[in-house]
Coordinates of C-alpha atoms and ligand atoms in Angstrom, one line a residue:
M1 CA -3.8 30.4 6.5
I2 CA -0.5 28.6 6.0
S3 CA 2.8 30.5 6.7
E4 CA 4.8 31.1 3.8
K5 CA 7.7 29.2 5.6
L6 CA 5.9 26.1 6.1
Q7 CA 4.0 26.4 2.6
N8 CA 7.9 26.1 1.1
A9 CA 8.8 23.7 2.8
I10 CA 6.0 21.2 2.0
N11 CA 6.4 22.6 -1.6
E12 CA 9.9 21.0 -1.4
Q13 CA 8.0 17.9 0.2
V14 CA 5.7 17.4 -2.7
I15 CA 9.1 17.6 -5.0
A16 CA 10.5 15.3 -2.5
E17 CA 7.5 12.8 -3.0
M18 CA 7.7 13.3 -7.3
W19 CA 11.2 12.6 -7.2
S20 CA 10.6 9.4 -5.0
A21 CA 7.7 8.1 -7.8
N22 CA 10.5 8.7 -10.7
L23 CA 13.0 6.5 -8.6
Y24 CA 10.3 3.6 -8.2
L25 CA 9.1 4.5 -12.1
A26 CA 13.0 3.9 -12.9
M27 CA 13.1 0.6 -10.7
S28 CA 9.9 -0.6 -12.8
F29 CA 11.3 -0.2 -16.0
Y30 CA 14.9 -1.8 -14.8
L31 CA 13.1 -5.2 -13.3
E32 CA 10.5 -5.4 -16.0
K33 CA 14.0 -5.5 -18.6
E34 CA 15.1 -8.2 -15.9
G35 CA 12.4 -10.3 -16.4
F36 CA 10.9 -9.7 -12.4
S37 CA 7.5 -8.2 -14.0
G38 CA 5.4 -8.9 -11.0
F39 CA 8.3 -6.8 -9.1
A40 CA 7.7 -4.1 -11.9
H41 CA 4.3 -4.3 -11.4
W42 CA 4.3 -3.9 -7.6
M43 CA 7.1 -0.8 -8.3
K44 CA 4.8 0.9 -11.0
K45 CA 2.1 1.1 -7.9
Q46 CA 4.1 2.3 -6.2
Y47 CA 5.2 5.4 -8.5
F48 CA 1.3 5.8 -8.8
E49 CA 0.9 6.6 -4.6
E50 CA 4.0 8.8 -4.6
I51 CA 2.4 10.7 -7.1
E52 CA -0.8 10.9 -5.1
H53 CA 1.2 11.8 -1.9
A54 CA 2.6 14.4 -3.9
C55 CA -1.3 15.9 -5.0
A56 CA -2.4 15.4 -1.4
M57 CA 0.1 17.8 0.0
A58 CA -0.2 20.4 -3.1
N59 CA -4.0 20.2 -2.3
Y60 CA -3.7 20.6 1.4
I61 CA -1.4 23.8 0.9
V62 CA -4.5 25.3 -1.5
K63 CA -7.2 24.4 0.6
R64 CA -4.9 26.4 3.6
G65 CA -5.0 29.5 1.3
G66 CA -1.1 28.5 -0.1
T67 CA 0.5 28.5 -3.2
A68 CA 1.3 24.8 -4.9
K69 CA 4.0 24.7 -7.1
V70 CA 5.9 22.0 -9.0
D71 CA 9.4 22.4 -9.6
K72 CA 12.8 20.7 -10.7
I73 CA 13.3 17.5 -10.1
D74 CA 16.2 16.0 -10.0
V75 CA 17.3 13.0 -12.6
V76 CA 17.1 9.7 -10.5
P77 CA 19.4 6.8 -10.5
N78 CA 19.5 4.1 -12.9
G79 CA 20.5 0.4 -12.9
W80 CA 20.6 -1.4 -10.0
G81 CA 21.6 -5.2 -9.3
T82 CA 19.8 -7.8 -7.9
P83 CA 16.0 -7.9 -6.6
L84 CA 17.3 -7.5 -3.0
E85 CA 19.1 -4.7 -4.0
V86 CA 16.2 -2.5 -5.6
F87 CA 14.2 -3.4 -2.8
E88 CA 17.1 -2.8 0.0
H89 CA 17.3 0.7 -1.5
V90 CA 13.6 1.2 -1.3
Y91 CA 13.7 0.3 2.2
K92 CA 16.8 3.2 2.5
H93 CA 15.3 5.4 0.5
E94 CA 11.7 5.2 2.9
R95 CA 13.6 5.7 6.2
H96 CA 15.0 9.1 4.2
V97 CA 11.4 9.8 3.3
S98 CA 10.2 9.6 6.9
E99 CA 13.3 11.7 8.4
L100 CA 11.9 14.5 6.0
V101 CA 8.3 13.9 7.1
D102 CA 9.6 13.8 10.5
K103 CA 11.0 17.2 10.0
L104 CA 8.1 18.9 8.5
V105 CA 6.1 17.7 11.6
D106 CA 8.7 19.8 13.8
L107 CA 8.6 22.7 11.6
A108 CA 4.7 22.6 11.9
A109 CA 4.9 22.6 15.7
A110 CA 7.3 25.2 15.5
E111 CA 4.9 27.4 13.4
K112 CA 2.2 26.6 16.2
D113 CA -0.1 25.3 13.1
K114 CA -2.2 22.3 14.5
A115 CA -3.8 22.0 11.1
T116 CA -0.8 21.1 9.6
Q117 CA 0.5 19.0 12.3
D118 CA -2.6 17.0 12.1
F119 CA -2.5 16.4 8.9
L120 CA 0.9 15.4 8.6
W121 CA 0.6 13.1 11.1
G122 CA -0.9 11.1 8.3
F123 CA 2.3 10.9 6.9
V124 CA 4.1 9.3 9.3
R125 CA 1.8 6.8 10.0
E126 CA 1.9 6.3 6.5
Q127 CA 5.9 5.9 6.7
V128 CA 5.5 3.0 9.5
E129 CA 3.5 1.3 6.9
E130 CA 6.1 2.2 3.8
E131 CA 9.3 1.1 5.8
A132 CA 7.6 -2.1 7.5
T133 CA 6.3 -2.9 3.9
A134 CA 9.6 -2.4 2.2
L135 CA 11.1 -4.3 5.0
N136 CA 9.3 -7.5 4.7
I137 CA 10.0 -7.6 1.0
V138 CA 13.9 -7.4 1.5
D139 CA 13.6 -10.2 4.4
K140 CA 11.3 -12.6 1.7
I141 CA 13.2 -11.9 -1.1
K142 CA 16.5 -13.0 1.3
K143 CA 14.6 -16.2 2.4
A144 CA 13.5 -17.2 -0.6
G145 CA 17.2 -17.5 -2.1
D146 CA 17.5 -18.0 -6.2
A147 CA 15.0 -20.9 -6.0
G148 CA 12.1 -19.0 -4.6
I149 CA 12.9 -15.4 -6.3
F150 CA 10.2 -15.9 -9.1
F151 CA 7.4 -17.1 -6.2
I152 CA 8.1 -14.1 -4.4
D153 CA 7.8 -12.0 -7.8
S154 CA 4.5 -13.8 -8.9
Q155 CA 3.3 -13.0 -5.2
L156 CA 3.8 -9.4 -5.5
G157 CA 2.5 -9.1 -8.6
Q158 CA -0.9 -9.6 -7.6
R159 CA -0.8 -5.9 -5.8
Ligands
MG1 MG1 5.6 9.1 -0.3

């Protein structure tokens, strides 16, 4: 059985993952409008991935005898500049999410809940990938410059 404290903290993370999903959906719409359909496609996949994170966490709470909740999700930003700015925002946001996950691990450790720590390590590893992927795209866009941007766009469209 999961403690109420931990249950509430993971429920907050469910909301954070859904906020991330909305952020990436907003970015997807923006990129589509700007004519970057590959980047938009990549971002929409990211949207679904964040929804999956939220559902996995909610499912875990229920499995451990807790109650999963959907709560209010704050509005996300709309409108960016270049695709580089968008992906720099993704990278910054994923570093923030990593901090949130780390704090959850600390709480699970404080609650002496081994199963939840084990569950959360999966997300710690996931965040390593999320940060690396975002940073890799930022680097690619920088190197591509104005001339190569549509090449990167079509590459990411194959995700
Ligand atoms: Mg996530």
